XYZ file of C-alpha atoms in Angstrom:
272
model
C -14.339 -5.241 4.154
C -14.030 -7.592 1.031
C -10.967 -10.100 1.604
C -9.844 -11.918 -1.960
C -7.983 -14.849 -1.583
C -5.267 -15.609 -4.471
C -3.427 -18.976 -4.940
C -0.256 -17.076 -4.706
C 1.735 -14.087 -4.677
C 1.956 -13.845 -8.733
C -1.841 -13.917 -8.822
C -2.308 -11.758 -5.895
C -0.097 -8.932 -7.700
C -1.763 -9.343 -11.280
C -5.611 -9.297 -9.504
C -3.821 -6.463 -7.300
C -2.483 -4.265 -10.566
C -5.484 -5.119 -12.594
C -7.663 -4.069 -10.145
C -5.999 -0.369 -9.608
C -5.835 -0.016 -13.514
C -9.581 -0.740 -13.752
C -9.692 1.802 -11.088
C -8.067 4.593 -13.114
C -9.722 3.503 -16.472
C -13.004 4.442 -14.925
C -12.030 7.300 -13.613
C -11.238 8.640 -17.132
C -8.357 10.974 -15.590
C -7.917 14.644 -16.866
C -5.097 17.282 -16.389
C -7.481 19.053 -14.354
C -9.111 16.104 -12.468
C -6.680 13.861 -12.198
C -6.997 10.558 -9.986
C -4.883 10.688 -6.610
C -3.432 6.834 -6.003
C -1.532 6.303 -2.622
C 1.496 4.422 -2.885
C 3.406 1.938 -0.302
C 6.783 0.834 -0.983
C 8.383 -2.680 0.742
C 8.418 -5.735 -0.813
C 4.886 -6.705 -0.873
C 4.137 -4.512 -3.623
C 7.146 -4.800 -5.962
C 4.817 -7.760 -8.235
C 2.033 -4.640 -8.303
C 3.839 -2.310 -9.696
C 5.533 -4.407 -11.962
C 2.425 -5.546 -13.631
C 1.283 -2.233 -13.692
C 4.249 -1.357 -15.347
C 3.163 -3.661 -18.096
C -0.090 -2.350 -18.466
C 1.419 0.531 -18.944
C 3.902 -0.432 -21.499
C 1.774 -2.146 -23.670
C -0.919 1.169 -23.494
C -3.667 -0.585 -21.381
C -3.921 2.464 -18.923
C -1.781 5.439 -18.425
C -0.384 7.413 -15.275
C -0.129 10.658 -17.140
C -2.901 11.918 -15.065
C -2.320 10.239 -12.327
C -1.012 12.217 -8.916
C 0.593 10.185 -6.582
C 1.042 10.630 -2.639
C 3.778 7.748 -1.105
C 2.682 6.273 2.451
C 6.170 6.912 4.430
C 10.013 7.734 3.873
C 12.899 7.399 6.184
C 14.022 9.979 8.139
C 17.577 11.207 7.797
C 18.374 8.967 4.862
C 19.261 10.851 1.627
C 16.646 10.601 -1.173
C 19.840 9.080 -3.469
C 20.425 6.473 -1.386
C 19.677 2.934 -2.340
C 17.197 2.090 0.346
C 15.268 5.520 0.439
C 11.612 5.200 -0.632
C 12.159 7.871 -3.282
C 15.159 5.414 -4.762
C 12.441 2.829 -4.649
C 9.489 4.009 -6.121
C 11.500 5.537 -9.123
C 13.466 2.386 -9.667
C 10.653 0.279 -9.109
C 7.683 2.125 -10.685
C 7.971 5.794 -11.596
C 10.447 5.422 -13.935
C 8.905 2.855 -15.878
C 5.487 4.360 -16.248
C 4.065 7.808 -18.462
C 3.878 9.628 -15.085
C 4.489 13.352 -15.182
C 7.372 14.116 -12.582
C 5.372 17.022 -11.000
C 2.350 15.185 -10.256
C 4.808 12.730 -7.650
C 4.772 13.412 -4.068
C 7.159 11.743 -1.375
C 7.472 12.693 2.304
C 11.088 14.598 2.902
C 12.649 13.003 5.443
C 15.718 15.510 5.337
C 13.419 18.576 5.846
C 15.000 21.216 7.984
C 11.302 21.199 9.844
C 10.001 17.846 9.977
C 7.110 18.621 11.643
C 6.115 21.439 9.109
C 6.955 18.780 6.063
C 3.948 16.641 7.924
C 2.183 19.311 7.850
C 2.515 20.445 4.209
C 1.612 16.910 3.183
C -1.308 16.391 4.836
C -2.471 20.027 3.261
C -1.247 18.986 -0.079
C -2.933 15.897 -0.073
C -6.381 18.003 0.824
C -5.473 20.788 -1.954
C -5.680 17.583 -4.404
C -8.770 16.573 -3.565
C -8.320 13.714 -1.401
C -6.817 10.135 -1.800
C -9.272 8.137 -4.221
C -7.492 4.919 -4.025
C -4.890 3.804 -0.875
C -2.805 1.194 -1.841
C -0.877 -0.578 1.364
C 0.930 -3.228 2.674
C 1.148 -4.614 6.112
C 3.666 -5.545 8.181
C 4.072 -8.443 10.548
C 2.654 -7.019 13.599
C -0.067 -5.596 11.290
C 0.986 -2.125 11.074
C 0.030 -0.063 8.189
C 2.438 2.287 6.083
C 4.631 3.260 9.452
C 2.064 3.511 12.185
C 3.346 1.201 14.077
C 1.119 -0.577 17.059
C 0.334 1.518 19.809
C -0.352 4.274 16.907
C -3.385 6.359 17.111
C -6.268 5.172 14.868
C -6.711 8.684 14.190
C -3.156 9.759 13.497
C -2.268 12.301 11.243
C 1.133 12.694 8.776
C 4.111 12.647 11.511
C 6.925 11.186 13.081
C 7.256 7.809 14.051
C 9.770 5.734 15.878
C 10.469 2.728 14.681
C 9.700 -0.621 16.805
C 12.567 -3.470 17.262
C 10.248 -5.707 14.926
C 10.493 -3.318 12.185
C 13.743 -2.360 12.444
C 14.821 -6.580 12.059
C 12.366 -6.784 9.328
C 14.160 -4.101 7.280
C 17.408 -5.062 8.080
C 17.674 -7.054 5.214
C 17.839 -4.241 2.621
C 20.563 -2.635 4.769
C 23.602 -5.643 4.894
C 21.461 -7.392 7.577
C 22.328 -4.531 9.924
C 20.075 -3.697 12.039
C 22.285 -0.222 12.978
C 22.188 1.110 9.308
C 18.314 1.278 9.326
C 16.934 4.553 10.302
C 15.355 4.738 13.561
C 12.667 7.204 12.460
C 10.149 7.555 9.622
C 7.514 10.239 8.233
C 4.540 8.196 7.762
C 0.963 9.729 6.740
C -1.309 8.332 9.582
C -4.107 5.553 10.021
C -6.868 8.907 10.074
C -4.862 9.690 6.533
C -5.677 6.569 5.135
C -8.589 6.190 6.426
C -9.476 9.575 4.685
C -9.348 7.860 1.033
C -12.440 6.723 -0.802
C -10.693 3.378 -1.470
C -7.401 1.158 0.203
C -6.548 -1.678 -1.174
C -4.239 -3.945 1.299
C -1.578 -6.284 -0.369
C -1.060 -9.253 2.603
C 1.149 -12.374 1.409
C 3.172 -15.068 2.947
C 2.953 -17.005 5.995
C 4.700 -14.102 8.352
C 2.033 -12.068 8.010
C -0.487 -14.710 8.110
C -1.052 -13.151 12.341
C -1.988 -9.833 11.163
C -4.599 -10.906 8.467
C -5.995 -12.361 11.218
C -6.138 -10.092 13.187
C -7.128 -7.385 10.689
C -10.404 -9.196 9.456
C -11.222 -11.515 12.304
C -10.601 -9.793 15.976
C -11.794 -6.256 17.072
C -10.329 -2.861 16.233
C -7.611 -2.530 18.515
C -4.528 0.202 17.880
C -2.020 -2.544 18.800
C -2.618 -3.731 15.124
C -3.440 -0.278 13.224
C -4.278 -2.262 10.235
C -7.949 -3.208 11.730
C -9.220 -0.278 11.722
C -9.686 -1.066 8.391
C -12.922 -2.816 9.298
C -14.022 0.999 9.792
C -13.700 1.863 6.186
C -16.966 1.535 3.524
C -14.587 0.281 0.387
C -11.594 -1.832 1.892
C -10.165 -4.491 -0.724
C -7.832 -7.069 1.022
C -6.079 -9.254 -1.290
C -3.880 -12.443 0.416
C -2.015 -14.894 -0.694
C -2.792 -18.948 0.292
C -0.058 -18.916 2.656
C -1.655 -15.737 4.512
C -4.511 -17.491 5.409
C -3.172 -20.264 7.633
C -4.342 -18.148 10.871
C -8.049 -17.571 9.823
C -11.006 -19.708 11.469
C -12.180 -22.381 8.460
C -15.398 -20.616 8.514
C -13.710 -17.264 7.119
C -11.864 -18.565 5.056
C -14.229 -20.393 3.378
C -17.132 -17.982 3.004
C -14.566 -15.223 1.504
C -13.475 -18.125 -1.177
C -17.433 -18.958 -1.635
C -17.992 -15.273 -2.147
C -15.745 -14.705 -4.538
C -16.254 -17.899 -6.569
C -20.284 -16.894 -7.004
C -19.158 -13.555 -7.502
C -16.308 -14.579 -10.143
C -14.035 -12.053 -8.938
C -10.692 -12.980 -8.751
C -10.941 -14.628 -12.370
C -12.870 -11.321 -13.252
C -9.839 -9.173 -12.116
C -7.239 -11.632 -13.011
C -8.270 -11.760 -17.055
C -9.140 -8.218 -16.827
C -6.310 -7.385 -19.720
């Protein structure tokens, strides 16, 4: 696992976005090979795909053949609705971007066989080749996309309920009510993530300052899904300053003396 350490959350996102354009550019995309990015939603992401946007924009690297697969969507909430993930990502990102509307793919929380709509993801996801690059976020209590603690590290796209903690946390794009937040999500699963030949973790701000530690310092445990990232070969966290108030001096300092004799966050961060 390589851990980068920005100053703040505007350099986190630029290294972030910079870093998954890079990505693509060497990938040198075609119609018929295109390169499959996973996609979180939340707020942790939103300076990402912003910047991206503005690669984009300006012609630095283009999503035209890019295929997309999002990590999670509520269940039961209509795709129109403010909050859903698909309102999100094409407010957010989609929208903004060269992306061919075909080549997007977000869970369907309103499918008349959720179950089977797991299902078809997880096969759709295979039919493209794989995941080459897993971008994520993580939540307080150090879940990943939905798979929330207690999850199996081997979990598969399915159902999830929702813990208390999440359901607070997300309150706050619903009024600050807690009983307009869907109960239930369709999340792909840690063993779907796990699956991709790259994830990149976004982790910023002293609430989630806990799970980074816990991610990078203690032992794979399923009570905080995202450490089983410590299992994957190419695992990029990037954090914030703020994250890193939890981590023993010793890590923190030999990830900053890594990357300062390895230049990489001014590398990444002048990239364009």
């Amino acid at each position: 696992m390589r851990v980068i350490i920005a100053k703040d959350y505007d350099e986190m996102s630029v290294w972030a976005a910079n870093y998954v354009a890079k990505r693509i550019l060497d990938f040198n995309p075609t119609a018929e090979h295109p390169f499959v990015l996973g996609c979180p939603t939340g707020s942790s992401p939103l300076g990402l795909y912003q910047h991206l946007v503005k690669l984009c924009q300006e012609g630095k690297v283009s999503f035209r053949n890019v295929v997309t697969f999002n990590m999670d969507e509520y269940v039961g909430l209509d795709v129109n609705h403010p909050e859903s993930y698909h309102s999100f990502m094409w407010n957010n990102f989609f929208n903004h971007i060269d992306i061919r509307k075909e080549n997007v793919h977000i869970l369907d929380g309103n499918a008349p066989d959720l179950l089977a709509e797991c299902a078809r993801y997880e096969e759709m996801i295979a039919q493209a080749g794989g995941v080459d690059l897993f971008m994520g976020g993580v939540g307080p209590d150090g879940h990943i996309a939905f798979n929330e603690p207690g999850s199996s590290l081997t979990s598969r796209t399915r159902i999830k309920t929702l813990t208390t903690n999440t359901i607070q946390a997300n309150c706050r794009f619903f009024d600050n009510d807690e009983s307009q937040v869907p109960k239930q999500a369709l999340t792909v699963g840690v063993g779907t993530v796990m699956d991709a030949r790259e994830v990149l973790i976004l982790c910023n701000g002293p609430k989630k300052a806990r799970a980074l530690h816990h991610m990078i310092e203690n032992g794979i445990n399923h009570m905080w899904t995202s450490s089983m990232l410590q299992m994957h070969q190419h695992a990029t966290v990037v954090c914030d300053e703020e994250a890193t108030v939890e981590l023993k001096i010793s890590t923190y300092q030999y990830f900053k003396d890594k990357q300062q004799i390895e230049g990489t966050v001014q590398r990444f961060r002048d990239l364009f």
